[in-house]
Amino acid sequence: MLLTRRPPSRTADTGPRGGSPLVDRLVGGLARSVPIVDRRSFLRRSGLGVGVGLAASQLTLVRRADAADAPKTGDGSGKKVEVKRTVCGHCSVGCAIDAVVENGVWVRQEPVFDSPINLGAHCAKGAAVREHGHGEYRLRTPMKLVDGKYQRISWDQALDEISRKMLELRKASGPDSIFVVGSSKHNNEQAYLLRKWVSFWGTNNTDHQARICHSTTVAGVANTWGYGAMTNSYNDMQNAKAAIYIGSNAAEAHPVSMLHMLHAKENGCKMIVVDPRFTRTAAKADEYVRIRSGSDIPFLFGVMWHIFKNGWEDRKYLEDRVYGMDKVKEEILAKWTPDKVEEACGVNEATAFKVAKILAENRPGTIVWCMGQTQHSIGNAIVRASCLLQLALGNVGKSGGGTNIFRGHDNVQGATDVGPNPDSLPGYYGLAEGSWKHFAKAWGVDFEWIKKQYASPAMMTKSGMTVSRWIDGVLEKNELIDQDSNLRGLFFWGHAPNSQTRGLEMKKAMDKLDLLVVVDPFPSATAAMAAMPGNKDDLNPNRAVYLLPAATQFETSGSCTASNRSLQWREKVIDPLWESRTDHMIMYQLAEKLGFGKELVKNYKMVQGKGGMEPEVESILREINKCVWTIGYTGQSPERLKAHMRNMNVFDVKTLKATGGIDKETGYKLDGDYFGLPWPCYGTPELRHPGSPNLYDTSRHVMEGGGNFRANFGVEREGVSLLAGDGSHSLGAELTTGYPEFDHVLLKKLGWWGDLSEDEQKAAEGKNWKTDPSGGIIRVAMQVHGCHPFGNAKARAVVWNFPDPIPQHREPLYSTRADLVAKYPTHDDKKAFWRLPTLYKSVQEKNKDIGKTFPLIMSSGRLVEYEGGGEETRSNPWLAELQQDMFVEINPKAANDRGIRNGDWVWIKTPPMAAVPDFKGLRVKALVTERVDAETVWLPFHFSGRWGGVDLAAYYPEGAKPVVRGEAVNTATTYGYDSVTMMQETKTTVCQVEKATA
Amino acid sequence: MARMKFICDSERCIECNGCVTACKAEHDLPWGVNRRRVVTLNDGVPGEKSISVACMHCSDAPCMAVCPVNCFYRTDEGVVLHDKDVCIGCGYCSYACPFGAPQFPSNGTFGLRGKMDKCTFCAGGPEANGSAAEFEKYGRNRLAEGKLPACAEMCSTKALLGGDGDIVADIFRTRVIQRGKGSEVWGWGTAYGKPAGGATPAPAKEPGKS
Amino acid sequence: QNAPPAGTAVTTPEKATREAATTTGGAPAGFVAPAEPKADESAAARAQTQPGNNAPVWRAARDSGSQPGYSSLPGAEQGMLIQPFVQYPGSRLTNAGEAWREVRNRWILPYGGSFLLIVLLAIAIFYWRKGPLGSPVRDTGRKVERFTPFERAAHGANAAAFVLLAISGVVMAFGKFFLLPVIGSTLFGWLTWLLKTMHNFVGPLFAVSLVIVVLTFVKDNIASKADFVWLSKAGGMLGDHEIPSHRFNAGEKGIFWWGVTIPGLIIVASGLVLDQLLPGLAYLRGDMQIAHMIHASAAVVMIAMLMGHIYMGTIGTHGALDAMRTGWVDASWAREHHSLWLDDIDAGKIPAQRSGQPDTTPASTRPSAPAQGRA
Ligand SMILES: Nc1nc2c(c(=O)[nH]1)N[C@H]1C(S)=C(S)[C@@H](COP(=O)(O)OP(=O)(O)OC[C@H]3O[C@@H](n4cnc5c(=O)[nH]c(N)nc54)[C@H](O)[C@@H]3O)O[C@H]1N2
Ligand SMILES: Nc1nc2c(c(=O)[nH]1)N[C@H]1C(S)=C(S)[C@@H](COP(=O)(O)OP(=O)(O)OC[C@H]3O[C@@H](n4cnc5c(=O)[nH]c(N)nc54)[C@H](O)[C@@H]3O)O[C@H]1N2
Ligand code: HEM
Ligand code: HEM
Ligand code: SF4
Ligand code: SF4
Ligand code: SF4
Ligand code: SF4
Ligand code: SF4
Ligand SMILES: [Mo]
């Protein structure tokens, strides 16, 4: 396929040389006439681990006679070889890795065949993590931006100056003038500690990647049936008879998940992919359906139309376990007839019917979605439509079924669960006073003290701003925002800037700040964006920019939660490289300077780390175990998690369940546990709940990971019961019908109060299962009576507290289809939404004819080699070599009409560029391919380091620029946010592509 | 004696480049040297299939046949290795290899390429197994450690199978029977001169219609 | 005896056979036979007409030499799975790498090698049977200038380069048959690496000197009537007397054209390709193979021809080497071997001394009078 071949290019700088090309080539050639040794000799200098594996061998397929001899090394003295078990730090699949460390140097990585999640498998990113142990492009020391150049400073100076500046800002503008962007890269303990840190500082202005990732999923799904998480597991997909991937490109974004899917497929599972692009995942599907970006609801409802028409819905299931599906059915049958469906999403009747039929005939079936669904201004509605499809088919709460929502970063699930969220405390506790009191107690601090840290009690219970909107927090007119001051200080604590939309405005906001702190192992694109010259009038003369080198997850220990809710413990592989420090150490050290150090670490054992004292990670997890009851983060004690990591071999690959197995070190019996104690793992560790492999699964006992839908929305609505129908309950439950969540009153009513021990009674008095610090209510409900602590209710097909209780299709704010905008307009503008005015209709109205000037739908997403904003992976030469150019996928027709040929340089132009007259667009390479249709272009979003055609290399700190740089797609993206969660509209906007001359 | 072979199951390969990076990391290969690469056919259109390719350790290896200094040798396991101390960097092996396996650290002005480097089936080189000299020149010797190639072991979907030819062919055949399709083994005929045991014949060598 | 690689075989053969057994029954109800597959259809079409038959994909794999697939790695030919199928002269129709190997290993090396050996042998026999040509050089006292210092320098440089190239080339091509067994691979590797590196750098020098040599001597190597006579009598080699010739006889002219100029230019051109010195070329494997086959074939021809030349220029002809060493020949030698040339000198058509350098030959021996006729 000549058409789709990417052009050869050699743009990466493998070391700049001067002079003529011939001389360069000759010099290079001569230099390389000798065998390649440079990098390998680096390892050698560090006590090279040759033959390490001779000892650590796991396989015996071939063994040479002389191989068994103990390895001989040059120095031979005091060589220490250790194998540390860790987990890939990139995506949420959670592939385990054995790191071989010799004399403190990470010399090698080995596959962990025992891991039930990945069986030793890795995608490019996972196979290349050892490069982290080399870190030649890392940020090495703290830095400060002085006259446009980064200068090395000491940690003491950095911490002093940053804290002083923070206190100044607090004095002048209150604690809410600072926004802390946390990270899904932090382990659970760090993420949790950061939420605590921000609370002690006194603001809810904190957020992390989940906002721009799966926030719509979390909100939409939680509001449908209880928890906003992947219901089953990658492994469980092996049990599926059908799988529909809609808006997920798992082959690139969750490659190792395909191990399980392809196996299922070989066993007859029908795989359907619905995507505007013919993705690498689609290439593996039995059926591929192309839809227009943003039109998932018409498609899903179009499929459901056939399901209802043919009576393929699971009536018994709907009756017992779902509220409101009749209304949905009515609406779908009336509104989403095949013609309407085809008009809105481009899928004809026959195709929709075929999909419906496959799903109906192959149950249980699972649905997988990802960013294709979430990143829209109607993301919350789209994901609910997906839930509705699964509910109608009766697929949720079943092995092989469920909604397998593939999460993003390695620990985005955990950071969402217990980390820095602007609208909740760890465990989705909300910001009401009761929650604060619950945590004040758990943290061992006075509630009144926390309250004083905040600007006011009102600000304490008010959701903060979101990471998607921090730029508006800086730039918006003060009188329009719902807090006293604008944002003046910003922390990027493990988060890229080029992952948020509206990059052009972000530059402005960055220049306007008083304080910008990057805490990251890499300088990140923030460093370059902050240092590059912008519009002079925007620049705050008092702005201070600091870069603090953070340790990676391989340089500390802690737990992280994979997409399937399994927690895995990472052992520390190596000491922090260069001068970097662990995130929790930095939090503690800053807290000391800010005056709440003691409170922050009250419950923790302090240990010596590289660069100072730091809280022991285990003791942070123990604190989590003591308070996060809601989602069952309580049973996963460090000891249990570590025992799981040491004994991965006892867990079944399909069910994740341990058969037998006793941990040698602790004597812990693993039998019956699910791998990683997938949350909810209710009650105390002593209760020995095995974790929940599949959520809401009534075919199992609650003590064996079974469950049912959550009673979280009251017991009745408009005279209709919201509790599960008679006879619908988890296996062996004493209550054989629906019931509300447990609290002290219900326990007493049921006569179960006496099952609590005396101490438990004391603790549980006046409490419910989520706030009872002893875990007694949970224990009694589950262990004694087989009931689910959160009650047994129906899933909600109608989410009445959302803007669109029944999901409605609405066109994106920037749509190329004026006709559809008229039919499916967006929401009305909102005044104070997450503290900011948020526009819908006014933007859409103004741009309803935008398709005339910007006729192409612009979408973006992932390449397998890179991750997120990409600075980390683009600094890894093993990965960088594989993708050296930022590109745009464009259909041959669209390309030909514009005189563009494969490999040409093109300019991408989008509406916001009009506001910056000298900005020429994104200069990228054209990849002409039929992967996208003629109305759509697609760009990877991992690039940064180029800006409007200019290389930003000079603006990175010395020696720390990523190997590969390219235009960031988000420099070009437009306004648009989800009406529930503030998710940014990244998957659907508009652009024009022009051939670049010169 | 085991006879080492690779199979890449194109029904499973998802072009994730895990194998490529696994190799780079395991052997600490420099920029520009890729012992393995992944090629996608019908890219972006239905029928898209990817194949991961490295040295196939051919039975009647063209590289070996043309090497002016006879620096190639075949191990008992059928692995085609070469001796970098003897290699003169002439590039003939790369002209001859059907699969583009031989790699050179340099581009070759004045014919200067440096010593050839290629997939060793993770079996090191002529130096003592597990020695520092072996590692520096050829990377790790996993076979000597009783392990299989890093690329195959880490393949994200187990598309890439590497090991004793009989066993990998067995595994592959099982899959083929199970899914009832995709039985062709890429490159097998070219590299080994005969179809994989039991599977349908590899593509004919002559181009033409099928 | 060997366990399967961990994590690979998630399926068991029993299960597979079971499944296979259940699927080999009759067609299920409602089965609609797919359309007949067509030979040329795309992979997508084939998936519909005959699911499970991936022939189009394998066709694409095989054709990836000419229609490359996609690889994210930059650089040429990364999308190629197997080199394109070609049939080089003498090879089967097979992938280019294999075809090239066949040409080199089945034709160029064995036949080229044998040819060189035969030529060598023929020269030896010739020498054994015939000995040096001509009569031993006599000092008649009269010298004519056969080669100017410039000509000799050019020839010398060219000859030196050629010899280096030929030796290194021969070692590269044939060393493993005759040297390797004798000196062992380590030494042979070093030596060949040295020679090969030298070959790569000396080649371009040879190219320059070759051009000079050709330009220098071309004038006197243009064929003339005498050459036909010379040729028709096979240079007199069958008899006792040489056939009269101009400055160079037809044999020498033959060498000049067919042994030096033509193969030389071919070798230079192809050698520069192999050296990757010509700008604007992609240096794909196919280019290199073709360049190599041309280079090596021409090299064999040239080596063979020049073996003859060198033989004739050294032990094969009395006095020839002196001509090249000193630049001067005795008139008697000239009379014997190039009488027409001497005639021209005598006639004044050609100056007896063409170099401007101070004359080092004794005045008495300078050509002044016509030669005394043949000895
Ligand atoms: N290699 C790699 N892996 C990653 C990451 C990474 O950066 N690199 N990041 C991780 C993270 S943070 C996340 S969130 C996940 C994301 O994983 P995915 O969501 O699977 O990845 P994307 O490429 O963002 O988007 C998936 C697909 O959505 C399609 N799409 C676009 N618009 C629409 C639409 O309107 N409807 C539908 N149905 N589809 C649409 C796109 O064409 C694309 O193929 O990946 C994780 N894994
Ligand atoms: N146009 C467009 N935009 C998108 C998306 C899209 O599909 N299209 N996808 C969105 C999605 S789903 C997401 S999740 C975001 C992802 O975007 P980001 O998450 O913002 O991107 P990353 O580069 O992964 O950011 C993680 C940062 O954390 C750093 N880091 C790694 N480990 C540690 C650690 O231990 N400590 C600290 N302090 N830092 C660490 C890394 O170096 C890196 O700089 O992008 C979003 N933006
Ligand atoms: C401009 C002049 C020349 C150049 C640039 C040149 C270059 C080369 C190159 C690049 C090779 C390939 C081997 C390698 O990469 O090192 C080669 C091989 C060879 N060259 Fe030359 N060469 C030149 C002249 C000659 C001459 C004059 C001869 C012989 C008379 C010669 C004989 C050979 C032979 C025999 C081989 C080996 C072929 C084989 O092993 O199959 N070359 N040359
Ligand atoms: C060691 C190697 C060589 C020796 C000993 C040698 C020797 C000689 C001698 C003695 C002559 C003079 C013959 C006469 O007077 O008629 C001669 C002429 C000549 N040689 Fe060589 N030669 C050698 C290599 C070469 C090479 C490599 C070339 C070119 C590639 C070459 C090109 C010529 C030419 C062009 C002439 C002039 C005669 C003619 O044009 O036919 N020689 N050589
Ligand atoms: S990036 Fe994801 S799929 Fe790839 S190795 Fe890491 S965890 Fe596994
Ligand atoms: S694949 Fe190439 S390098 Fe490997 S043995 Fe075959 S010919 Fe030689
Ligand atoms: S490059 Fe080395 S290994 Fe390859 S043919 Fe030449 S000498 Fe042999
Ligand atoms: S077998 Fe080893 S050397 Fe060969 S490609 Fe795989 S990892 Fe690389
Ligand atoms: S790791 Fe496996 S699936 Fe990924 S590209 Fe390599 S062979 Fe294909
Ligand atoms: Mo994400």
PDB file of N, CA, C and O and ligand atoms in Angstrom, chain A residues 184 209-214 254 370-371 374-375 406-409 412 862 868 941 983, ligand 10:
ATOM      1  N   SER A 184      -2.056  11.110  37.995  1.00  0.00           N
ATOM      2  CA  SER A 184      -2.452   9.696  37.956  1.00  0.00           C
ATOM      3  C   SER A 184      -1.223   8.818  37.880  1.00  0.00           C
ATOM      4  O   SER A 184      -1.328   7.612  37.743  1.00  0.00           O
ATOM      5  N   GLN A 209      -5.365  13.899  36.022  1.00  0.00           N
ATOM      6  CA  GLN A 209      -5.684  13.497  34.654  1.00  0.00           C
ATOM      7  C   GLN A 209      -7.093  12.955  34.475  1.00  0.00           C
ATOM      8  O   GLN A 209      -7.676  13.066  33.405  1.00  0.00           O
ATOM      9  N   ALA A 210      -7.655  12.327  35.497  1.00  0.00           N
ATOM     10  CA  ALA A 210      -8.964  11.692  35.333  1.00  0.00           C
ATOM     11  C   ALA A 210      -9.994  12.673  34.768  1.00  0.00           C
ATOM     12  O   ALA A 210     -10.899  12.296  34.038  1.00  0.00           O
ATOM     13  N   ARG A 211      -9.829  13.938  35.113  1.00  0.00           N
ATOM     14  CA  ARG A 211     -10.778  14.945  34.635  1.00  0.00           C
ATOM     15  C   ARG A 211     -10.869  14.935  33.111  1.00  0.00           C
ATOM     16  O   ARG A 211     -11.956  15.018  32.544  1.00  0.00           O
ATOM     17  N   ILE A 212      -9.718  14.863  32.483  1.00  0.00           N
ATOM     18  CA  ILE A 212      -9.695  14.964  31.034  1.00  0.00           C
ATOM     19  C   ILE A 212      -9.623  13.586  30.408  1.00  0.00           C
ATOM     20  O   ILE A 212      -9.259  13.419  29.260  1.00  0.00           O
ATOM     21  N   CYS A 213      -9.964  12.584  31.201  1.00  0.00           N
ATOM     22  CA  CYS A 213      -9.783  11.214  30.750  1.00  0.00           C
ATOM     23  C   CYS A 213     -11.107  10.465  30.865  1.00  0.00           C
ATOM     24  O   CYS A 213     -11.821  10.300  29.892  1.00  0.00           O
ATOM     25  N   HIS A 214     -11.438  10.061  32.088  1.00  0.00           N
ATOM     26  CA  HIS A 214     -12.667   9.287  32.260  1.00  0.00           C
ATOM     27  C   HIS A 214     -13.639   9.940  33.235  1.00  0.00           C
ATOM     28  O   HIS A 214     -14.486   9.252  33.783  1.00  0.00           O
ATOM     29  N   HIS A 254      -4.161  -0.047  25.049  1.00  0.00           N
ATOM     30  CA  HIS A 254      -4.099  -1.077  26.088  1.00  0.00           C
ATOM     31  C   HIS A 254      -3.668  -2.386  25.445  1.00  0.00           C
ATOM     32  O   HIS A 254      -4.406  -3.375  25.454  1.00  0.00           O
ATOM     33  N   CYS A 370     -13.684   4.010  25.804  1.00  0.00           N
ATOM     34  CA  CYS A 370     -12.550   4.768  26.273  1.00  0.00           C
ATOM     35  C   CYS A 370     -12.737   6.214  25.850  1.00  0.00           C
ATOM     36  O   CYS A 370     -13.872   6.687  25.805  1.00  0.00           O
ATOM     37  N   MET A 371     -11.671   6.847  25.453  1.00  0.00           N
ATOM     38  CA  MET A 371     -11.744   8.280  25.172  1.00  0.00           C
ATOM     39  C   MET A 371     -12.665   8.646  24.025  1.00  0.00           C
ATOM     40  O   MET A 371     -13.129   9.772  23.934  1.00  0.00           O
ATOM     41  N   THR A 374     -15.687   9.441  25.991  1.00  0.00           N
ATOM     42  CA  THR A 374     -15.706  10.358  27.135  1.00  0.00           C
ATOM     43  C   THR A 374     -15.417  11.807  26.785  1.00  0.00           C
ATOM     44  O   THR A 374     -15.985  12.703  27.403  1.00  0.00           O
ATOM     45  N   GLN A 375     -14.551  12.001  25.794  1.00  0.00           N
ATOM     46  CA  GLN A 375     -14.056  13.360  25.582  1.00  0.00           C
ATOM     47  C   GLN A 375     -14.963  14.187  24.676  1.00  0.00           C
ATOM     48  O   GLN A 375     -14.573  14.602  23.586  1.00  0.00           O
ATOM     49  N   PHE A 406     -11.837   0.808  29.878  1.00  0.00           N
ATOM     50  CA  PHE A 406     -10.390   0.766  30.058  1.00  0.00           C
ATOM     51  C   PHE A 406      -9.904   2.126  30.526  1.00  0.00           C
ATOM     52  O   PHE A 406     -10.020   3.107  29.798  1.00  0.00           O
ATOM     53  N   ARG A 407      -9.353   2.147  31.729  1.00  0.00           N
ATOM     54  CA  ARG A 407      -8.858   3.406  32.261  1.00  0.00           C
ATOM     55  C   ARG A 407      -7.547   3.790  31.570  1.00  0.00           C
ATOM     56  O   ARG A 407      -7.019   3.030  30.772  1.00  0.00           O
ATOM     57  N   GLY A 408      -7.036   4.951  31.955  1.00  0.00           N
ATOM     58  CA  GLY A 408      -5.909   5.493  31.199  1.00  0.00           C
ATOM     59  C   GLY A 408      -4.548   5.191  31.778  1.00  0.00           C
ATOM     60  O   GLY A 408      -3.960   4.160  31.508  1.00  0.00           O
ATOM     61  N   HIS A 409      -4.050   6.075  32.623  1.00  0.00           N
ATOM     62  CA  HIS A 409      -2.715   5.926  33.181  1.00  0.00           C
ATOM     63  C   HIS A 409      -2.633   4.738  34.126  1.00  0.00           C
ATOM     64  O   HIS A 409      -3.646   4.233  34.603  1.00  0.00           O
ATOM     65  N   VAL A 412      -4.451   5.860  37.210  1.00  0.00           N
ATOM     66  CA  VAL A 412      -5.530   6.851  37.166  1.00  0.00           C
ATOM     67  C   VAL A 412      -6.729   6.326  37.943  1.00  0.00           C
ATOM     68  O   VAL A 412      -7.458   7.082  38.578  1.00  0.00           O
ATOM     69  N   ARG A 862      -4.136   8.203  20.518  1.00  0.00           N
ATOM     70  CA  ARG A 862      -2.892   7.602  20.969  1.00  0.00           C
ATOM     71  C   ARG A 862      -2.118   6.781  19.951  1.00  0.00           C
ATOM     72  O   ARG A 862      -2.692   6.152  19.082  1.00  0.00           O
ATOM     73  N   GLY A 868       0.544   9.857  26.958  1.00  0.00           N
ATOM     74  CA  GLY A 868       0.098  11.156  27.452  1.00  0.00           C
ATOM     75  C   GLY A 868       0.752  12.297  26.703  1.00  0.00           C
ATOM     76  O   GLY A 868       0.967  12.229  25.493  1.00  0.00           O
ATOM     77  N   PHE A 941      -1.682  12.782  20.028  1.00  0.00           N
ATOM     78  CA  PHE A 941      -1.618  13.959  20.906  1.00  0.00           C
ATOM     79  C   PHE A 941      -0.382  13.966  21.794  1.00  0.00           C
ATOM     80  O   PHE A 941      -0.276  14.777  22.687  1.00  0.00           O
ATOM     81  N   MET A 983     -15.213  17.710  31.470  1.00  0.00           N
ATOM     82  CA  MET A 983     -14.351  17.035  30.506  1.00  0.00           C
ATOM     83  C   MET A 983     -14.188  17.929  29.289  1.00  0.00           C
ATOM     84  O   MET A 983     -15.131  18.558  28.826  1.00  0.00           O
TER      85      MET A 983
HETATM   86 MO    MO D  10      -6.453   9.244  30.071  1.00  0.00          MO
END
